[in-house]
Amino acid sequence: MSLWKSRRPAAVRVLTGTVLAAALLAPAATAAAATPAVHGAAAPVAAAAAASPVRTQTLADGSTAEIYKLGAEHYLAKIVYRGQVYGTLEANQHDTGVDANDMFVVLTLDGQVHSWLGGGHRGPGTFALPGGWTAKVTKVGAERYRAQILGDRGVVYGTLEANGHDTGVNANGVFIVLSLGGVISAHL
């Protein structure tokens, strides 16, 4: 097992990124908040702590996601290894994702978790993604990257923006994560 440790202080921080969804990207194809309690998510994390997970799921590196339903289209996933929580993701009306040291995780607004190892490309640049998509990653500021998701003939179908925090999306069965460091990875 590759036990991952956050490159970010205290825990994995993923906070409101933006995806401008269009055409083929599902309405849920927007980024969302996913924050540990130290970053203002005390209420959702406290609510999850008081509740039992609706299910658990083994992730690609052998750690476990404890998934909590907090409301309609509102889920929290705690990433746990040997009883220690290494990060949380919160999908509230939008999908979210994280690059956890080359293990990529997407939590969808309906509580589904998809994880995979590797396959990351460091932007800026243009990269082929599974499902026939192409990602054009540009740096737009410090810890701020944008990925245009392109289809046939260069048509832009959506945009992921990691603005100080990772983001992720389920784009019609292709799961995509863009990190605050400009790494993009996708998996079917």
Tab-separated table of C-alpha atoms in Angstrom:
chain	number	residue	atom	x	y	z
A	1	MET	CA	0.000	0.000	0.000
A	2	SER	CA	1.210	3.480	-0.752
A	3	LEU	CA	0.221	5.455	2.295
A	4	TRP	CA	-0.132	9.047	1.212
A	5	LYS	CA	0.519	12.064	3.295
A	6	SER	CA	-0.873	15.420	2.390
A	7	ARG	CA	1.481	17.914	0.800
A	8	ARG	CA	-0.728	20.523	2.362
A	9	PRO	CA	-0.613	21.475	6.057
A	10	ALA	CA	-2.821	19.500	8.481
A	11	ALA	CA	-4.896	17.673	5.862
A	12	VAL	CA	-5.948	17.600	2.265
A	13	ARG	CA	-7.460	20.944	1.384
A	14	VAL	CA	-9.851	21.135	-1.493
A	15	LEU	CA	-12.031	24.180	-1.513
A	16	THR	CA	-14.427	25.501	-4.070
A	17	GLY	CA	-13.028	25.246	-7.543
A	18	THR	CA	-15.143	26.109	-10.528
A	19	VAL	CA	-16.228	24.183	-13.549
A	20	LEU	CA	-18.255	25.837	-16.226
A	21	ALA	CA	-20.188	22.895	-17.590
A	22	ALA	CA	-21.664	22.699	-21.055
A	23	ALA	CA	-22.957	20.252	-23.637
A	24	LEU	CA	-21.584	16.773	-22.873
A	25	LEU	CA	-20.564	17.406	-19.295
A	26	ALA	CA	-23.378	16.414	-16.973
A	27	PRO	CA	-25.122	19.147	-14.953
A	28	ALA	CA	-23.147	17.834	-11.990
A	29	ALA	CA	-19.918	18.619	-13.802
A	30	THR	CA	-18.834	21.392	-11.525
A	31	ALA	CA	-16.278	21.488	-8.770
A	32	ALA	CA	-17.208	21.693	-5.123
A	33	ALA	CA	-15.959	22.332	-1.645
A	34	ALA	CA	-14.043	19.695	0.232
A	35	THR	CA	-12.447	20.962	3.387
A	36	PRO	CA	-11.146	19.671	6.667
A	37	ALA	CA	-12.479	21.257	9.850
A	38	VAL	CA	-9.443	23.514	10.080
A	39	HIS	CA	-10.688	25.326	6.995
A	40	GLY	CA	-14.201	26.227	8.060
A	41	ALA	CA	-16.049	22.964	7.399
A	42	ALA	CA	-16.617	22.312	11.088
A	43	ALA	CA	-20.383	21.823	10.737
A	44	PRO	CA	-20.247	19.135	7.973
A	45	VAL	CA	-17.297	17.346	9.603
A	46	ALA	CA	-19.016	17.482	13.010
A	47	ALA	CA	-22.254	16.193	11.466
A	48	ALA	CA	-20.356	13.316	9.876
A	49	ALA	CA	-18.570	12.558	13.137
A	50	ALA	CA	-21.943	12.219	14.878
A	51	ALA	CA	-23.338	9.960	12.148
A	52	SER	CA	-22.376	6.577	10.806
A	53	PRO	CA	-21.094	6.295	7.262
A	54	VAL	CA	-23.669	5.165	4.710
A	55	ARG	CA	-20.921	2.935	3.329
A	56	THR	CA	-17.191	2.486	3.111
A	57	GLN	CA	-15.141	1.888	-0.002
A	58	THR	CA	-11.565	0.745	-0.502
A	59	LEU	CA	-9.525	3.256	-2.498
A	60	ALA	CA	-6.853	2.541	-5.106
A	61	ASP	CA	-3.976	2.733	-2.597
A	62	GLY	CA	-5.676	0.488	-0.035
A	63	SER	CA	-6.940	3.269	2.229
A	64	THR	CA	-10.687	3.566	2.867
A	65	ALA	CA	-13.276	6.218	2.071
A	66	GLU	CA	-15.982	6.556	4.721
A	67	ILE	CA	-18.928	8.139	2.899
A	68	TYR	CA	-21.552	10.148	4.809
A	69	LYS	CA	-24.811	11.542	3.434
A	70	LEU	CA	-25.385	15.019	4.849
A	71	GLY	CA	-28.382	15.980	2.698
A	72	ALA	CA	-29.744	15.960	-0.834
A	73	GLU	CA	-26.744	16.015	-3.214
A	74	HIS	CA	-24.496	16.611	-0.200
A	75	TYR	CA	-21.892	13.987	0.764
A	76	LEU	CA	-18.719	13.905	2.801
A	77	ALA	CA	-15.949	11.341	2.348
A	78	LYS	CA	-13.235	10.834	4.942
A	79	ILE	CA	-10.062	9.207	3.626
A	80	VAL	CA	-8.868	6.880	6.393
A	81	TYR	CA	-5.879	4.583	6.839
A	82	ARG	CA	-5.351	2.548	10.024
A	83	GLY	CA	-7.883	4.677	11.887
A	84	GLN	CA	-6.290	8.012	10.987
A	85	VAL	CA	-8.165	10.515	8.803
A	86	TYR	CA	-5.822	11.878	6.136
A	87	GLY	CA	-8.317	14.124	4.392
A	88	THR	CA	-11.923	14.896	3.664
A	89	LEU	CA	-13.829	15.724	0.529
A	90	GLU	CA	-17.228	17.407	0.560
A	91	ALA	CA	-19.506	17.367	-2.469
A	92	ASN	CA	-22.358	19.803	-1.897
A	93	GLN	CA	-24.438	20.244	-5.063
A	94	HIS	CA	-21.229	19.692	-7.101
A	95	ASP	CA	-18.546	17.073	-7.642
A	96	THR	CA	-15.123	17.501	-6.081
A	97	GLY	CA	-11.719	15.859	-6.299
A	98	VAL	CA	-8.211	15.710	-4.919
A	99	ASP	CA	-4.700	14.702	-5.940
A	100	ALA	CA	-3.486	12.865	-2.858
A	101	ASN	CA	0.168	12.315	-3.770
A	102	ASP	CA	-0.607	10.670	-7.113
A	103	MET	CA	-3.769	8.902	-5.932
A	104	PHE	CA	-6.620	10.797	-7.494
A	105	VAL	CA	-10.085	10.740	-5.871
A	106	VAL	CA	-13.400	12.139	-7.118
A	107	LEU	CA	-16.506	12.392	-4.896
A	108	THR	CA	-19.681	13.041	-6.863
A	109	LEU	CA	-22.736	14.921	-5.678
A	110	ASP	CA	-24.610	11.593	-5.499
A	111	GLY	CA	-22.019	10.122	-3.105
A	112	GLN	CA	-20.066	7.939	-5.527
A	113	VAL	CA	-16.291	7.703	-5.055
A	114	HIS	CA	-13.838	6.882	-7.828
A	115	SER	CA	-10.078	6.612	-7.237
A	116	TRP	CA	-7.032	5.690	-9.295
A	117	LEU	CA	-3.267	5.819	-9.121
A	118	GLY	CA	-1.004	7.754	-11.481
A	119	GLY	CA	-1.578	9.032	-14.959
A	120	GLY	CA	-1.036	12.663	-14.036
A	121	HIS	CA	0.287	15.247	-16.490
A	122	ARG	CA	1.868	18.447	-15.190
A	123	GLY	CA	0.686	21.575	-16.956
A	124	PRO	CA	0.793	23.938	-18.605
A	125	GLY	CA	0.260	21.958	-21.766
A	126	THR	CA	-2.229	19.993	-23.835
A	127	PHE	CA	-2.896	16.379	-22.855
A	128	ALA	CA	-4.989	13.499	-24.213
A	129	LEU	CA	-7.462	12.125	-21.656
A	130	PRO	CA	-9.492	8.903	-21.689
A	131	GLY	CA	-12.863	8.994	-23.414
A	132	GLY	CA	-11.599	11.036	-26.343
A	133	TRP	CA	-11.238	14.248	-24.324
A	134	THR	CA	-8.291	16.632	-24.516
A	135	ALA	CA	-7.282	18.931	-21.667
A	136	LYS	CA	-5.593	22.257	-22.287
A	137	VAL	CA	-4.031	23.261	-18.952
A	138	THR	CA	-2.908	26.854	-18.424
A	139	LYS	CA	-1.425	28.620	-15.417
A	140	VAL	CA	-3.473	31.686	-14.551
A	141	GLY	CA	-1.800	32.670	-11.276
A	142	ALA	CA	-0.048	31.402	-8.163
A	143	GLU	CA	-1.615	28.020	-7.215
A	144	ARG	CA	-4.220	28.648	-9.906
A	145	TYR	CA	-4.580	26.468	-12.984
A	146	ARG	CA	-7.361	26.161	-15.518
A	147	ALA	CA	-8.103	23.131	-17.695
A	148	GLN	CA	-10.323	23.485	-20.718
A	149	ILE	CA	-11.890	20.126	-21.578
A	150	LEU	CA	-11.949	19.881	-25.347
A	151	GLY	CA	-13.882	17.561	-27.639
A	152	ASP	CA	-13.851	17.110	-31.388
A	153	ARG	CA	-12.357	19.961	-33.423
A	154	GLY	CA	-11.230	21.764	-30.274
A	155	VAL	CA	-14.732	22.587	-29.008
A	156	VAL	CA	-14.627	23.511	-25.291
A	157	TYR	CA	-17.145	21.377	-23.366
A	158	GLY	CA	-16.199	22.510	-19.883
A	159	THR	CA	-13.586	24.170	-17.725
A	160	LEU	CA	-12.059	23.043	-14.453
A	161	GLU	CA	-10.380	25.653	-12.303
A	162	ALA	CA	-8.106	24.875	-9.367
A	163	ASN	CA	-7.840	28.180	-7.557
A	164	GLY	CA	-5.644	27.451	-4.560
A	165	HIS	CA	-7.298	24.040	-4.125
A	166	ASP	CA	-7.717	20.834	-6.110
A	167	THR	CA	-10.956	20.152	-7.967
A	168	GLY	CA	-12.555	17.227	-9.751
A	169	VAL	CA	-15.507	16.154	-11.835
A	170	ASN	CA	-17.335	13.200	-13.358
A	171	ALA	CA	-17.597	14.093	-17.070
A	172	ASN	CA	-20.001	11.439	-18.356
A	173	GLY	CA	-18.077	8.565	-16.786
A	174	VAL	CA	-14.619	10.058	-17.233
A	175	PHE	CA	-13.354	11.182	-13.838
A	176	ILE	CA	-10.986	14.175	-13.963
A	177	VAL	CA	-8.917	15.839	-11.218
A	178	LEU	CA	-6.980	19.110	-11.597
A	179	SER	CA	-4.609	19.978	-8.747
A	180	LEU	CA	-3.559	23.390	-7.491
A	181	GLY	CA	-0.087	22.535	-8.820
A	182	GLY	CA	-1.344	22.067	-12.384
A	183	VAL	CA	-1.416	18.251	-12.422
A	184	ILE	CA	-4.333	16.790	-14.379
A	185	SER	CA	-5.332	13.145	-14.415
A	186	ALA	CA	-8.362	11.301	-15.730
A	187	HIS	CA	-9.723	7.765	-15.507
A	188	LEU	CA	-12.641	5.806	-16.923
